Coordinates of C-alpha atoms in Angstrom, one line a residue:
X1 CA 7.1 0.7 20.9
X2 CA 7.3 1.9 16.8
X3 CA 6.8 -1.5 15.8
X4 CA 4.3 -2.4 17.7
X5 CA 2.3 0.7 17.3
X6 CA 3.0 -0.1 13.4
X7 CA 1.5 -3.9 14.0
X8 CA -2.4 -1.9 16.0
X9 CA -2.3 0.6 13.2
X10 CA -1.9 -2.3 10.1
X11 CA -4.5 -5.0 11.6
X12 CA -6.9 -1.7 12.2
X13 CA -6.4 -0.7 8.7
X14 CA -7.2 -4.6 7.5
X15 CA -10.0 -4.7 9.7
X16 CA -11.6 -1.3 8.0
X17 CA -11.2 -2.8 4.3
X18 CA -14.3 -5.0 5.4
X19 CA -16.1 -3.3 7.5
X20 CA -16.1 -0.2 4.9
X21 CA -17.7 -2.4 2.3
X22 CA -19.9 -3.8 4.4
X23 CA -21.3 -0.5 6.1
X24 CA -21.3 0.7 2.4
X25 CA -24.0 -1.8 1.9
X26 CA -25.3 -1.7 4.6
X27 CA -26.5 1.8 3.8
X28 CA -28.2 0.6 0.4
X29 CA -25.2 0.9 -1.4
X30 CA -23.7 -1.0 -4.5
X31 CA -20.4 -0.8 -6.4
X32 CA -21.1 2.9 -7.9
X33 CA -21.3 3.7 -3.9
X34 CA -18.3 1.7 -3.0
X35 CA -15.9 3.3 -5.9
X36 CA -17.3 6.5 -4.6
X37 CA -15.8 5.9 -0.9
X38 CA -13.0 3.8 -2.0
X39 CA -12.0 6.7 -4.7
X40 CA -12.0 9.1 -1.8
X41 CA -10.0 7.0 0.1
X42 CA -7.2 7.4 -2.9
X43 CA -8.1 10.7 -3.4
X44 CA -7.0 11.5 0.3
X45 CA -3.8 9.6 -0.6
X46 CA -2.9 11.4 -3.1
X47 CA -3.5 14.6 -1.9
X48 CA -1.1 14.1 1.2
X49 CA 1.5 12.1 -0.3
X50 CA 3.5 14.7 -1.4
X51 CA 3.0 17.1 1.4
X52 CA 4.3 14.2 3.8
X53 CA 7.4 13.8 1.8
X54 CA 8.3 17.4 2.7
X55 CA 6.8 17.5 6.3
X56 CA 9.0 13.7 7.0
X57 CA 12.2 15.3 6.2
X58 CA 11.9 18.8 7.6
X59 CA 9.6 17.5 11.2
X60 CA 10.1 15.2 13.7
X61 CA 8.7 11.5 11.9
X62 CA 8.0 10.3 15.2
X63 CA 5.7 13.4 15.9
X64 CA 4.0 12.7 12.4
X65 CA 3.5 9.3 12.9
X66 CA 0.9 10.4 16.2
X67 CA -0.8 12.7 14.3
X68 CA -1.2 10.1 11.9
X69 CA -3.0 7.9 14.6
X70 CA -4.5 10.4 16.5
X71 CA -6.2 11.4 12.6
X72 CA -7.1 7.3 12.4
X73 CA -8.6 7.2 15.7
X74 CA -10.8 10.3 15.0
X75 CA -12.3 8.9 11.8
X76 CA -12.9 5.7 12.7
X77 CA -14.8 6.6 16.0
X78 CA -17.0 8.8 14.3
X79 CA -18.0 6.0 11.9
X80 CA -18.4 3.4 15.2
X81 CA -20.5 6.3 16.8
X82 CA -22.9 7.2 13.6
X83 CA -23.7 3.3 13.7
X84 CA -25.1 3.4 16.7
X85 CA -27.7 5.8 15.4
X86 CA -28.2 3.5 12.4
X87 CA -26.9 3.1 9.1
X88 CA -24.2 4.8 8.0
X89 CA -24.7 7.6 5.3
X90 CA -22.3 7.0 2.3
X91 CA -21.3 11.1 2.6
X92 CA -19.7 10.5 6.1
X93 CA -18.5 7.0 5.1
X94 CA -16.4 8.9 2.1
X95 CA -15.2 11.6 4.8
X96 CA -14.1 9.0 6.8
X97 CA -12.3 7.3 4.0
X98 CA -10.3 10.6 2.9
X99 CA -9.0 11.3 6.3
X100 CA -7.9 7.9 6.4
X101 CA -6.4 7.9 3.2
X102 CA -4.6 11.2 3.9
X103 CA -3.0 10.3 6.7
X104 CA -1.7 6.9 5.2
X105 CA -0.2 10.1 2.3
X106 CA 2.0 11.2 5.9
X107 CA 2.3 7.6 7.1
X108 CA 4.2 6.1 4.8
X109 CA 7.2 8.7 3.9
X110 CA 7.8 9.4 7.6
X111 CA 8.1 5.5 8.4
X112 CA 10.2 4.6 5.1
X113 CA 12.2 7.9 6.3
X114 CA 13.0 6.8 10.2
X115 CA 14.0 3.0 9.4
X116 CA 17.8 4.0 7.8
X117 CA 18.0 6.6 10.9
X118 CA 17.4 3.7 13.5
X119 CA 19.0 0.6 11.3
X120 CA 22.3 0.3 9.4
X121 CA 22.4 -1.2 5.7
X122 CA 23.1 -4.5 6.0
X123 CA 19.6 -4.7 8.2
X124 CA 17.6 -3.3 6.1
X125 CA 16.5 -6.2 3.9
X126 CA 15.5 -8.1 6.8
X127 CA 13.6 -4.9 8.7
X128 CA 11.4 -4.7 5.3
X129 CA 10.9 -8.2 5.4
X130 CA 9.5 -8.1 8.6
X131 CA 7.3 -5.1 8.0
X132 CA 6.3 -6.9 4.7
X133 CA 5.2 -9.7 6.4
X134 CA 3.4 -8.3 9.0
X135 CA 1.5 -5.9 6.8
X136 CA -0.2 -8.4 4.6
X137 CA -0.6 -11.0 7.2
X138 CA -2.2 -8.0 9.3
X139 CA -3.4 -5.6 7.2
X140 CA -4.7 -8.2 4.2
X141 CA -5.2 -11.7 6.5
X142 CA -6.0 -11.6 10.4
X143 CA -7.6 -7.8 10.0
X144 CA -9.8 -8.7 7.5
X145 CA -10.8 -12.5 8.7
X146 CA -11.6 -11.2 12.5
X147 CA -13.2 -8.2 11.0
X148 CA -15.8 -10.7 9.0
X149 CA -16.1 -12.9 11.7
X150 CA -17.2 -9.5 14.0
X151 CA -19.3 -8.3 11.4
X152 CA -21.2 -11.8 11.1
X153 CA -21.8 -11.3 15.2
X154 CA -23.0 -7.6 15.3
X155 CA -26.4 -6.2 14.6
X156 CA -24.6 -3.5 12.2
X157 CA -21.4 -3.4 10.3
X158 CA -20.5 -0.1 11.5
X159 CA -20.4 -1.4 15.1
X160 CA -17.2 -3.2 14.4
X161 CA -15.7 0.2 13.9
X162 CA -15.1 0.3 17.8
X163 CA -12.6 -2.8 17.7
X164 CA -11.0 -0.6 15.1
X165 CA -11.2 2.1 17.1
X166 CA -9.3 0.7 19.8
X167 CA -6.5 -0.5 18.2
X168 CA -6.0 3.0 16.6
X169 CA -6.1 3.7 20.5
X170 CA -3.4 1.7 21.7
X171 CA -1.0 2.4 18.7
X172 CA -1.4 5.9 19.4
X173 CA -0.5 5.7 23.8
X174 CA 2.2 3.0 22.3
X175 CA 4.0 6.2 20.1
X176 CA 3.8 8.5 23.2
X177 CA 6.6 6.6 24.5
X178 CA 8.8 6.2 21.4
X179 CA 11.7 7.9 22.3
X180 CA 13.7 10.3 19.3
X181 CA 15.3 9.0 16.7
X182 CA 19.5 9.0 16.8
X183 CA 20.8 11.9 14.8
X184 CA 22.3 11.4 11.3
X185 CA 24.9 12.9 9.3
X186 CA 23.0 15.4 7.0
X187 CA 24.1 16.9 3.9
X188 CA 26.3 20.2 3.5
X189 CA 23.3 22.2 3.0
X190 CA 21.1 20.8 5.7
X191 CA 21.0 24.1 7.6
X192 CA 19.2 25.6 4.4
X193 CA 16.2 23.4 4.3
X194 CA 14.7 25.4 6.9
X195 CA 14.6 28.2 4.7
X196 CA 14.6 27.2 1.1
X197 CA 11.3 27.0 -0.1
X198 CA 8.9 23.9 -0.1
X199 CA 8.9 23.7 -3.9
X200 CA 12.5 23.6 -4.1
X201 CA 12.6 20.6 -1.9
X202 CA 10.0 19.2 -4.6
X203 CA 12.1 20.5 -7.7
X204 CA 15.0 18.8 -5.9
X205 CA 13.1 15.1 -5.3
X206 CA 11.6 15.3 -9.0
X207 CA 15.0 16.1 -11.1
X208 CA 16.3 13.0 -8.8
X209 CA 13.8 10.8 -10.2
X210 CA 13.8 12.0 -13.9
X211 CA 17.2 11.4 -13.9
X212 CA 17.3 8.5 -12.1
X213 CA 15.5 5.3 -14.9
X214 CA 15.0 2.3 -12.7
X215 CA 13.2 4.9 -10.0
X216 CA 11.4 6.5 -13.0
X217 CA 10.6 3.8 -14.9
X218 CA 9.3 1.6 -12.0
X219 CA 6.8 4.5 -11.0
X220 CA 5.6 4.8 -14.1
X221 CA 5.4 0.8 -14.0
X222 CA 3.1 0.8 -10.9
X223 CA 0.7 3.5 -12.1
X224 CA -0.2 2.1 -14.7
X225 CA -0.9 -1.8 -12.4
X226 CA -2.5 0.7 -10.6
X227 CA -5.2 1.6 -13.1
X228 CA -5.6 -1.8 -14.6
X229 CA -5.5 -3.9 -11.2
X230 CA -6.9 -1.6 -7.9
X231 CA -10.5 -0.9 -9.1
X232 CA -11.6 -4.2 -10.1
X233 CA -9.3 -5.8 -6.6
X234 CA -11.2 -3.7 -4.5
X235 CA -14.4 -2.6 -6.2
X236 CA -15.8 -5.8 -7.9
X237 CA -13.7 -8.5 -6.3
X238 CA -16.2 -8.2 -3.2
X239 CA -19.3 -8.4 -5.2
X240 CA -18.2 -11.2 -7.7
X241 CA -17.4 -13.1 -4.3
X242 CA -21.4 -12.5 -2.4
X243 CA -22.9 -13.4 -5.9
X244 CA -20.7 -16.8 -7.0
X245 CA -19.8 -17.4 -3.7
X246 CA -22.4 -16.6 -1.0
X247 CA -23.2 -13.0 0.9
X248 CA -21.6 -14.3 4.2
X249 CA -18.8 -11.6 4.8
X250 CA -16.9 -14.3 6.0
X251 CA -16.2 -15.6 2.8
X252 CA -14.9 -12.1 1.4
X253 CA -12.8 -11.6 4.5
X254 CA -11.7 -14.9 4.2
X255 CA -10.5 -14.5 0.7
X256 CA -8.4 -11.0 1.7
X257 CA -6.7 -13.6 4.4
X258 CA -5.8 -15.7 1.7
X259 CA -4.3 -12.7 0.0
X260 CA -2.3 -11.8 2.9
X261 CA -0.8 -15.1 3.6
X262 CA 0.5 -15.1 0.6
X263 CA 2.0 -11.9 0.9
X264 CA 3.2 -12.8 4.5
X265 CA 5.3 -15.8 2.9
X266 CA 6.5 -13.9 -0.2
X267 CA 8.3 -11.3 2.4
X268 CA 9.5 -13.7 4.7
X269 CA 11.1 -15.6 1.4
X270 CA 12.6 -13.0 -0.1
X271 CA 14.1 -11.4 3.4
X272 CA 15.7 -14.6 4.6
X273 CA 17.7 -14.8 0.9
X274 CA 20.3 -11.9 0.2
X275 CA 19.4 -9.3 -2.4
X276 CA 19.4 -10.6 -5.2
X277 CA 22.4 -9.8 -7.6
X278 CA 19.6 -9.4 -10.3
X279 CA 17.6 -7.2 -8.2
X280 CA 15.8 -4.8 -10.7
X281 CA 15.3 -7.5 -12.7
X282 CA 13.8 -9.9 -10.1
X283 CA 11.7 -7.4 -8.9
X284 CA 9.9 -6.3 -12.1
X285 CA 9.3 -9.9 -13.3
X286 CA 8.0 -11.5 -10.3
X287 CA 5.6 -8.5 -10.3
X288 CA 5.0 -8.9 -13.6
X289 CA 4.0 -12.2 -13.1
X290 CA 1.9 -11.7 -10.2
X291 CA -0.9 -10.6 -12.0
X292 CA -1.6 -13.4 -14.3
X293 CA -3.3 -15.2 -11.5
X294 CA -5.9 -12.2 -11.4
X295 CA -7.1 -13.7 -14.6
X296 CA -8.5 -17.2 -13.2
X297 CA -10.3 -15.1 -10.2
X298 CA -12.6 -13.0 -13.0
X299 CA -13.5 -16.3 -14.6
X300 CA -14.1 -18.9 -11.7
X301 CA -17.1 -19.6 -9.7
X302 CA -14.9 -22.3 -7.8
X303 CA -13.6 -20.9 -4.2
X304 CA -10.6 -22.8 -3.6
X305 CA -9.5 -21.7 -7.2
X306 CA -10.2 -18.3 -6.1
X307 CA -8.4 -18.4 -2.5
X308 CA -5.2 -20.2 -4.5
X309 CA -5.4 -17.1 -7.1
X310 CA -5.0 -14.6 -4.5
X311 CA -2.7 -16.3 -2.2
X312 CA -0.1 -16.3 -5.5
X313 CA -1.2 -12.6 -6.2
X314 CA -0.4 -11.5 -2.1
X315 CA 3.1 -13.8 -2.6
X316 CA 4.5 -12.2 -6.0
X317 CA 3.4 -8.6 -4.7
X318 CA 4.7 -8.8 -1.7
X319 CA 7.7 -10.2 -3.0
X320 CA 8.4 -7.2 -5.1
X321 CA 7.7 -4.5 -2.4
X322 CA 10.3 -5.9 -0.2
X323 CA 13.0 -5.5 -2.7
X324 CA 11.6 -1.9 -3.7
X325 CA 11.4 -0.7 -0.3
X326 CA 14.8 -1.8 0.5
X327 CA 16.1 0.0 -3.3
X328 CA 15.1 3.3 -1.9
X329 CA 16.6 3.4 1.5
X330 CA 20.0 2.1 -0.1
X331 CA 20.1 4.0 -3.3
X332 CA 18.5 7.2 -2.3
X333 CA 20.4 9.8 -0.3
X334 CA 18.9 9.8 3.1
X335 CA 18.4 13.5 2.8
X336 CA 15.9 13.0 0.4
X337 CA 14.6 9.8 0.9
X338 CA 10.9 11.3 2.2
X339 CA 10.2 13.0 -0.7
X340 CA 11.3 10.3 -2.7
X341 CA 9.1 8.0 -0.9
X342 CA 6.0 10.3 -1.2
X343 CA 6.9 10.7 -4.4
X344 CA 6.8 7.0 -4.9
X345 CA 3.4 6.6 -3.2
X346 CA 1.9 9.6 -5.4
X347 CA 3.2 8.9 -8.9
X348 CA 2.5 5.0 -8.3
X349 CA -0.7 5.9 -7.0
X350 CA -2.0 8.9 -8.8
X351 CA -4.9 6.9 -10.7
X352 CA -5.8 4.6 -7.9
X353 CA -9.2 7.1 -7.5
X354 CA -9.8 6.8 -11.4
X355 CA -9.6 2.8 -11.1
X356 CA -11.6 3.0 -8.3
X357 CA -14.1 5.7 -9.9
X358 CA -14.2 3.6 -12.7
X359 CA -14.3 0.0 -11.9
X360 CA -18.6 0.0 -10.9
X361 CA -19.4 2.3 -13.9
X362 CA -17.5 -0.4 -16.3
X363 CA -18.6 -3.2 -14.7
X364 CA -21.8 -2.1 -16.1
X365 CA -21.4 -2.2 -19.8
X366 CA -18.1 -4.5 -19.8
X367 CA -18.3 -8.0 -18.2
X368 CA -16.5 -8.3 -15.2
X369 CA -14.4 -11.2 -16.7
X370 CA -13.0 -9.4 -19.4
X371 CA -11.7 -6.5 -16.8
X372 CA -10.3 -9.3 -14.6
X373 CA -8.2 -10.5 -17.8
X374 CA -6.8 -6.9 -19.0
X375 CA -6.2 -6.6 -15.2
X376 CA -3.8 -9.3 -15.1
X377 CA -2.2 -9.4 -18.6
X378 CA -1.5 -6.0 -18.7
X379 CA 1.4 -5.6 -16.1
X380 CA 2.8 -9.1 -17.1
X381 CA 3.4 -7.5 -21.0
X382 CA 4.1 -4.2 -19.3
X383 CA 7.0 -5.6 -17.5
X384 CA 9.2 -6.6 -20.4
X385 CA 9.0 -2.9 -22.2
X386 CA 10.0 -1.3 -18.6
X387 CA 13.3 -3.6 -18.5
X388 CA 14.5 -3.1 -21.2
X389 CA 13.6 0.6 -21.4
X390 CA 14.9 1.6 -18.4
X391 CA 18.0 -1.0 -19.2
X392 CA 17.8 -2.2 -16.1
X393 CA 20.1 -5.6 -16.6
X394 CA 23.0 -3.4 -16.5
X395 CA 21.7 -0.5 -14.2
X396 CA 21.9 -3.6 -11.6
X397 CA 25.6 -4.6 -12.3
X398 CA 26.6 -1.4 -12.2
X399 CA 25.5 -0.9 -8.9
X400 CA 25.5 -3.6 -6.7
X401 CA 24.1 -4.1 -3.3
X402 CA 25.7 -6.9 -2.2
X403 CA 26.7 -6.7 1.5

């Protein structure tokens, strides 16, 4: 029932990443109006990341994760509603987007926190995997490709809101019947945390990570992809594609698939092989090197050459995340491993709304092929200061996950 609730809620959230710039234009809108809705979509993010930390590991993370839907199902209804009435006004589009985006902020600590509950170790690789595949091919291929091919059929963009809708629906009757998860050993000073305060729980997750240099130095890693990569990936990335390309949204949704697949194989790869011995290292350079192809997409009017650049993007990404996801739920105490993963999401995320704010307003003064190249060079010279910063080579054989 979790998982497939998880699979409704994923291919809904691919779905909206078209339909929202579409209804954007749809509305008169250009890139200035798109960073606006797509920043508030961050903005919500971040503003509930850390607050689900706390909540996923004081509440029930089954009961947050139907709040979470029953949040998705509102927002999205009210945009499928609105288009019946006509165009979507770009205010309630950016409402829409910040509930959405706030409820990912309690989504994704309470799921990262129930998988070591429900799964021992040795499974957890392969449990990632399979929730790393099925997001991008979701989330980033099939959501997005049915959602252009619905948008080409309906009078208004906004009126593909309602398939959305009802998979947000169904995910949430699916969690109604997810049954508790199996209690854990928790710490000595478990029966405390209902009393201490909230900000000691915080203290307690950010003096983990300070002291802790892969975790540190791998957040600070992803903000700063974050920044150079998010804005000009979701901001100008659909615009570059309806003016070299063509304005079918077929073609953009199309492209995201691409993105996806990729990302579907690079999970399924790196899940069926053990952790890798190397596994700091192997994670920071294939992400590293994930970017470059982001290079050819600001510079080619050639499709193909496009889809092949994003497909390699979606592999090396997804690649990464699979390894990261798995780090935390092994080398985290369980205790704490909500925070930590809210923490993750804010700190790697906290200038996702500034790329996203930014990207239009730059596009007008800097060409967009030069932001495509800092976008992908960046992270790949990044990666080499982090390693050896954070000495992670020998953080890695001094702990090793092998099972």
């Amino acid at each position: 029932m979790l998982f497939s609730a998880v699979v409704l809620s994923i291919f809904g959230a691919g779905m909206w990443a078209v339909v929202m710039v579409y209804t954007v234009i749809d509305s008169g809108g250009g890139p200035v109006e798109l960073s606006v809705v797509a920043a508030a979509n961050a903005i919500g993010l971040l503003a509930c990341a850390i607050p689900g930390g706390i909540v996923a590991d004081r509440v029930s993370r089954r009961l947050i994760l139907r709040v979470v839907e029953l949040v998705n199902l509102v927002a999205i209804t009210s945009v499928a509603v609105a288009g019946i009435l006509g165009p979507v006004s770009i205010p309630h589009l950016t409402a829409a987007a910040f509930l959405l985006g706030g409820s990912a902020g309690f989504f994704f600590p309470a799921y990262s926190a129930i998988l070591p509950r429900i799964l021992p170790p040795a499974q957890l690789l392969a449990a990632n995997g399979l929730e790393g595949a099925i997001r991008p091919a979701l989330q980033q291929a099939a959501g997005p490709a049915v959602a252009g091919l619905v948008v080409a059929a309906v009078v208004a963009p906004a009126h593909a809101a309602w398939v959305i809708a009802g998979a947000h629906a169904l995910a949430l009757v699916l969690l109604l019947f997810v049954r508790p998860e199996p209690a854990t050993d928790d710490p000595p000073d478990h029966e405390a945390s209902t009393t201490r305060g909230v900000f000691h729980d915080l203290r307690e997750a950010v003096a983990f990570t300070v002291r802790t240099p892969w975790l540190l130095w791998t957040l600070l890693y992803a903000t700063v992809w974050v920044l150079v990569w998010m804005g000009p990936e979701e901001v100008l990335l659909p615009f570059i594609t309806r003016e070299r390309i063509g304005e079918d949204p077929r073609w953009f949704g199309f492209l995201l698939a691409a993105y996806g697949l990729g990302g579907v194989l690079g999970s399924i790869v790196v899940s069926s092989l053990p952790l890798p011995r190397r596994y700091l290292t192997v994670m920071i350079s294939v992400w590293g090197l994930s970017t470059l192809p982001f290079i050819v997409v600001g510079f080619t009017d050639l499709y193909w050459l496009m889809v092949l650049s994003v497909f390699a993007v979606g592999f090396g990404f997804s690649y990464g995340n699979v390894i990261w996801g798995t780090l935390l739920q092994r080398r985290v105490p369980t205790h704490m491993l909500g925070r930590i993963s809210s923490l993750d999401f804010f700190v790697s995320l906290a200038l996702m709304p500034v790329s996203m704010a930014l990207a239009g307003p730059l596009a007008e003064v800097v060409p967009i092929p030069v932001i495509f190249l800092a976008a992908g060079l960046i992270p790949f010279l990044l990666s080499f200061f982090v390693l050896r910063i954070a000495r992670m080579p020998s953080d890695e054989l001094a702990h090793p996950l092998g099972d």
